[in-house]
C-alpha positions as a Markdown table, in Angstrom:
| # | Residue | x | y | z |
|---|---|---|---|---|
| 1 | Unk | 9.5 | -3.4 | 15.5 |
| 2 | Unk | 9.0 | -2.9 | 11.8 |
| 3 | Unk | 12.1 | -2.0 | 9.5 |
| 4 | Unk | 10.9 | -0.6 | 6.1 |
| 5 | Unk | 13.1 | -1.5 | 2.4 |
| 6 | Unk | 13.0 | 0.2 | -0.4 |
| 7 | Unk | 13.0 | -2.4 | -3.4 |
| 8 | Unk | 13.5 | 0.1 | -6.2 |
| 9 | Unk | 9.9 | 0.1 | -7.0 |
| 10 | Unk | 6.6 | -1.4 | -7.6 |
| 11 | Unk | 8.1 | -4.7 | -10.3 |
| 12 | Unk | 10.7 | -5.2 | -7.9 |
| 13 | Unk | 8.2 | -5.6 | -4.7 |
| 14 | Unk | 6.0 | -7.8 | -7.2 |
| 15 | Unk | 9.0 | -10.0 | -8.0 |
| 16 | Unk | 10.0 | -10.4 | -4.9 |
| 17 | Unk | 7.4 | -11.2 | -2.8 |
| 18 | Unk | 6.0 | -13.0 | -5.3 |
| 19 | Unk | 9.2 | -15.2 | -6.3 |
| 20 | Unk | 8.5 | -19.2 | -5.9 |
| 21 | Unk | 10.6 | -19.7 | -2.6 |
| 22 | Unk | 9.4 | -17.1 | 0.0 |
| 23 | Unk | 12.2 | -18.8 | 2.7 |
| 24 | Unk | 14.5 | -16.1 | 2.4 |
| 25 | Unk | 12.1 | -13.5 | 3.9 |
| 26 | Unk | 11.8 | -13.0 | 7.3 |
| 27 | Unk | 9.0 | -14.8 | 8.8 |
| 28 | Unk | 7.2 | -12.0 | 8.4 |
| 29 | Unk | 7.2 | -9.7 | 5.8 |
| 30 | Unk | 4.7 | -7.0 | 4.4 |
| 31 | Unk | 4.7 | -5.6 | 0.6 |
| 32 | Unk | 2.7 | -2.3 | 0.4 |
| 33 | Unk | 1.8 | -1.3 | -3.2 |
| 34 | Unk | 0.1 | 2.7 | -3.8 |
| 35 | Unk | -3.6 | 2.0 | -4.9 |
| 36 | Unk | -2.8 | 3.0 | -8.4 |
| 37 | Unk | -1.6 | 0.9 | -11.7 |
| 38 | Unk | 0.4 | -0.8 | -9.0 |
| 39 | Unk | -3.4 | -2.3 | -8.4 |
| 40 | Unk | -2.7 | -4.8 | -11.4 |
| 41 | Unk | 0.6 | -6.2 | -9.3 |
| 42 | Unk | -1.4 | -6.8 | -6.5 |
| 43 | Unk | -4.2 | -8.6 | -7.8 |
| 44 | Unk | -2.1 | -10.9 | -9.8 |
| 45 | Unk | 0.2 | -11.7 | -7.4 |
| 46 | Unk | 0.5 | -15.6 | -7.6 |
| 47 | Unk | -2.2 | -17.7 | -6.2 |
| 48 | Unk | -2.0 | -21.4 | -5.3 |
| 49 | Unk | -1.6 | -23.8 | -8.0 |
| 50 | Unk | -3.5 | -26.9 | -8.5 |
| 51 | Unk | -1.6 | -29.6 | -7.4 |
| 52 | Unk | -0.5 | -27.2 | -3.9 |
| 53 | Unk | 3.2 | -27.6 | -4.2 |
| 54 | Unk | 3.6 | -23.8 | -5.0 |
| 55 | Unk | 2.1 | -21.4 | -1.8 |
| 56 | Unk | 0.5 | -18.4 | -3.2 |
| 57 | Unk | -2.0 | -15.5 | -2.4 |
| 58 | Unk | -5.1 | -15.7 | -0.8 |
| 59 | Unk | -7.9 | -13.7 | -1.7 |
| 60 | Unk | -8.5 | -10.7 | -1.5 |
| 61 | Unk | -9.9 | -9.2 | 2.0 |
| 62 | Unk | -10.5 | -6.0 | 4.0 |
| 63 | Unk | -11.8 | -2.8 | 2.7 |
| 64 | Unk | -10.4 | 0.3 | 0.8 |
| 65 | Unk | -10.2 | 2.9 | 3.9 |
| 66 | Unk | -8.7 | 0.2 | 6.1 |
| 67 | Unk | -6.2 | -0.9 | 3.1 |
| 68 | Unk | -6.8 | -4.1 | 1.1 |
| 69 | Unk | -5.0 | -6.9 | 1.6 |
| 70 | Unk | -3.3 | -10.4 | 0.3 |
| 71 | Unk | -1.8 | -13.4 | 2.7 |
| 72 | Unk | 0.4 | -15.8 | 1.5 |
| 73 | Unk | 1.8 | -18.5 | 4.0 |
| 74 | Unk | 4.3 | -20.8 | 3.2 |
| 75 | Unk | 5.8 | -22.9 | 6.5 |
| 76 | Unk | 6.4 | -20.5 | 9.0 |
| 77 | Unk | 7.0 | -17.6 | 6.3 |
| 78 | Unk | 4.0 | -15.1 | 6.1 |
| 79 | Unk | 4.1 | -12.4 | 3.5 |
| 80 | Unk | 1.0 | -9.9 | 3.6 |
| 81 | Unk | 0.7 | -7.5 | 0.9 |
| 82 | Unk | -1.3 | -4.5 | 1.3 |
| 83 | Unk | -2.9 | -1.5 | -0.9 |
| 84 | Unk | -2.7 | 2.1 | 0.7 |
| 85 | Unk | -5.9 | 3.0 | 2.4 |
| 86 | Unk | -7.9 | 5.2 | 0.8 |
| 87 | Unk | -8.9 | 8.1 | 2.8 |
| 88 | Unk | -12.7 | 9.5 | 2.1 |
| 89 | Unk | -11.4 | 12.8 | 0.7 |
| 90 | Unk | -9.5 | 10.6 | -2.4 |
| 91 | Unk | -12.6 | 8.3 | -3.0 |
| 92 | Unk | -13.0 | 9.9 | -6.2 |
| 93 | Unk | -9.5 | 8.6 | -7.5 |
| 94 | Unk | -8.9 | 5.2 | -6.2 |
| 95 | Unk | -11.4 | 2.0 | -5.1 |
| 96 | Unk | -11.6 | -1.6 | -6.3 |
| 97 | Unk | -14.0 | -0.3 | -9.1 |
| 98 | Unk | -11.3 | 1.7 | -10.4 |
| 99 | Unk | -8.4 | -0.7 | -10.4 |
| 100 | Unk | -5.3 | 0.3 | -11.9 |
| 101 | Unk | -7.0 | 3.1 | -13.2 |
| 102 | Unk | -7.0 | 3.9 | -9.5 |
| 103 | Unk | -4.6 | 7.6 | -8.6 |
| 104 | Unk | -3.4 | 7.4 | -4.9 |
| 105 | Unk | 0.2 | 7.5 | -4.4 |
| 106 | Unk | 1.7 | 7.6 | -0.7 |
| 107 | Unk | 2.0 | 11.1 | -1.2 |
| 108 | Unk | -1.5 | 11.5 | -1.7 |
| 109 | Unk | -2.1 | 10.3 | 1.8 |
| 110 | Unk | -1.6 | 13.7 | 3.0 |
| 111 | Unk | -4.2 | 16.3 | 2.4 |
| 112 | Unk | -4.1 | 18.8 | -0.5 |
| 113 | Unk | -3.0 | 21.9 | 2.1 |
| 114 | Unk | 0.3 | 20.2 | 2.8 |
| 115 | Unk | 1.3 | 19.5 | -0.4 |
| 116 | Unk | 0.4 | 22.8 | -1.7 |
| 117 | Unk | 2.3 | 23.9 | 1.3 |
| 118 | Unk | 5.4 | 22.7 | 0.0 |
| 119 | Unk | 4.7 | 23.0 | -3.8 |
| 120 | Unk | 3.8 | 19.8 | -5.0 |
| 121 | Unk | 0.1 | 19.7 | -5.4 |
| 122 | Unk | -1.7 | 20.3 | -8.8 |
| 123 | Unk | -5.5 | 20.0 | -9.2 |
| 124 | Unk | -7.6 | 19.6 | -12.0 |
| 125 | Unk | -10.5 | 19.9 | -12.8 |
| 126 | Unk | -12.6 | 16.8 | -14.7 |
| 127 | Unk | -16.5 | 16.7 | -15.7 |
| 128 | Unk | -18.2 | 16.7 | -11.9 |
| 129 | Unk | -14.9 | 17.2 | -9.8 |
| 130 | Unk | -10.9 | 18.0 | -9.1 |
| 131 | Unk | -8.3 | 15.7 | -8.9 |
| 132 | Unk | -5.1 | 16.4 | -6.9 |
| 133 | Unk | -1.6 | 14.9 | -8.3 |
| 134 | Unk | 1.6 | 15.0 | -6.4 |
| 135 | Unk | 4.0 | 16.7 | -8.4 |
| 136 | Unk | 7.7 | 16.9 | -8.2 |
| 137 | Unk | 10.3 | 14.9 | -6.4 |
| 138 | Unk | 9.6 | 12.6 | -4.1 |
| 139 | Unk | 13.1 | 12.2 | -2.2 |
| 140 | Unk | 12.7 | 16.2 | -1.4 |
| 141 | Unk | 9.1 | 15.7 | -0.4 |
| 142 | Unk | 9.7 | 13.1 | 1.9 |
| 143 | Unk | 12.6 | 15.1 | 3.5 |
| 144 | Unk | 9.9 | 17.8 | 4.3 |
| 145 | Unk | 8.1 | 15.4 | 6.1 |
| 146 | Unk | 10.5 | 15.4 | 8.7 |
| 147 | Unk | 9.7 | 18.7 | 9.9 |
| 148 | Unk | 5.4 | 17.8 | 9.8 |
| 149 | Unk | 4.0 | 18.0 | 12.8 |
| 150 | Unk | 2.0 | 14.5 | 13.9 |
| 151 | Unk | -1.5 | 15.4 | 12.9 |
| 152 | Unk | -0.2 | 15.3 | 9.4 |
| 153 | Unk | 0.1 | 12.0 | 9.0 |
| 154 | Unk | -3.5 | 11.2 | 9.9 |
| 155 | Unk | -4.7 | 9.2 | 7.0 |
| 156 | Unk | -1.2 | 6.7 | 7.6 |
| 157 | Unk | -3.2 | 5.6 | 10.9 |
| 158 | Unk | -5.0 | 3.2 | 8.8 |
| 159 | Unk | -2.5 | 1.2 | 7.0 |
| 160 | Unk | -0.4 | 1.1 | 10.9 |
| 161 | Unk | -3.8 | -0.1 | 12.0 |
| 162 | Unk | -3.8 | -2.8 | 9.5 |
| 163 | Unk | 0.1 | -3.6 | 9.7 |
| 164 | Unk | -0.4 | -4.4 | 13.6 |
| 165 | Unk | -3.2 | -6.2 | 12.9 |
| 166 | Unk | -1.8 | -8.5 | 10.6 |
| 167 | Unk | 1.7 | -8.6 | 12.5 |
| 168 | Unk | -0.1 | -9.8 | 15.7 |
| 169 | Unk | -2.0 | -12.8 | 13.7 |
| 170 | Unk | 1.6 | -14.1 | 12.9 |
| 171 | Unk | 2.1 | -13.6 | 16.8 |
| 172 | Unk | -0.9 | -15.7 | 18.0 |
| 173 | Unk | 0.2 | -18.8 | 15.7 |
């Protein structure tokens, strides 16, 4: 069973999973950041200091399509933080090249047809290729996504994939 927050944000996901004292998480706990300036929180999420007495981040493993990833372990308390995967159609705006330079949104995770569909896609066009942006409110977008049918959500199968994953290593232990 997962049970997703909302923390306001991606400075209020940084602080908290990043805070000192991680013991009043769950055990298990995942913060997911968009791959996009949000790439900068991510990355310098705190990493062990020298003398040990302060847990932080590991490095950084996995790949782009199957979303990048952080583990910090502290006792029995496990946060993993995750970037959205990138799907191969949003290559062009989002990779570990690009950083926080990076464009992929959660929105973005659906495919330019649907967002037209419901009104908030704009494209333009750049030397050598287009680039989509979500436009508009998100609160009404993600009410439409009630009503999409399962095939819609394709490109979330990744970052599920990868939640599992990481969820059942805290299982084995």
């Amino acid at each position: 069973n997962f049970i997703f927050y909302d923390t306001g944000g991606k400075l209020e996901l940084f602080k908290k999973i990043n805070a000192a004292q991680i013991s009043d998480l769950e055990n298990i706990s995942f913060g997911i950041f968009d791959f996009d300036e949000a790439y900068n929180d991510f990355n310098g999420l705190r990493e062990t200091d020298n003398d040990k007495k302060i847990k932080g981040f590991g490095e950084i493993k996995g790949e782009e399509k199957d979303c990048l990833y952080r583990i910090r372990e502290e006792g029995e308390n496990k946060i993993f933080s995750l970037l959205l995967p990138v799907p191969k159609f949003r290559e062009s705006i989002a990779n570990k090249k690009f950083k926080e330079k990076s464009m992929l949104s959660l929105e973005l995770l659906f495919e330019d047809d649907i967002l037209n569909d419901c009104g908030n896609l704009t494209v333009r066009e750049i030397p050598g290729t287009t680039v989509s942006y979500f436009t508009g409110e998100k609160i009404k977008f993600a009410e439409k996504t009630k009503s999409f049918k399962k095939e819609h959500f394709k490109h979330f199968e990744p970052l599920f994939k990868r939640l599992f994953e990481l969820s059942n290593i805290n299982n084995k232990k």
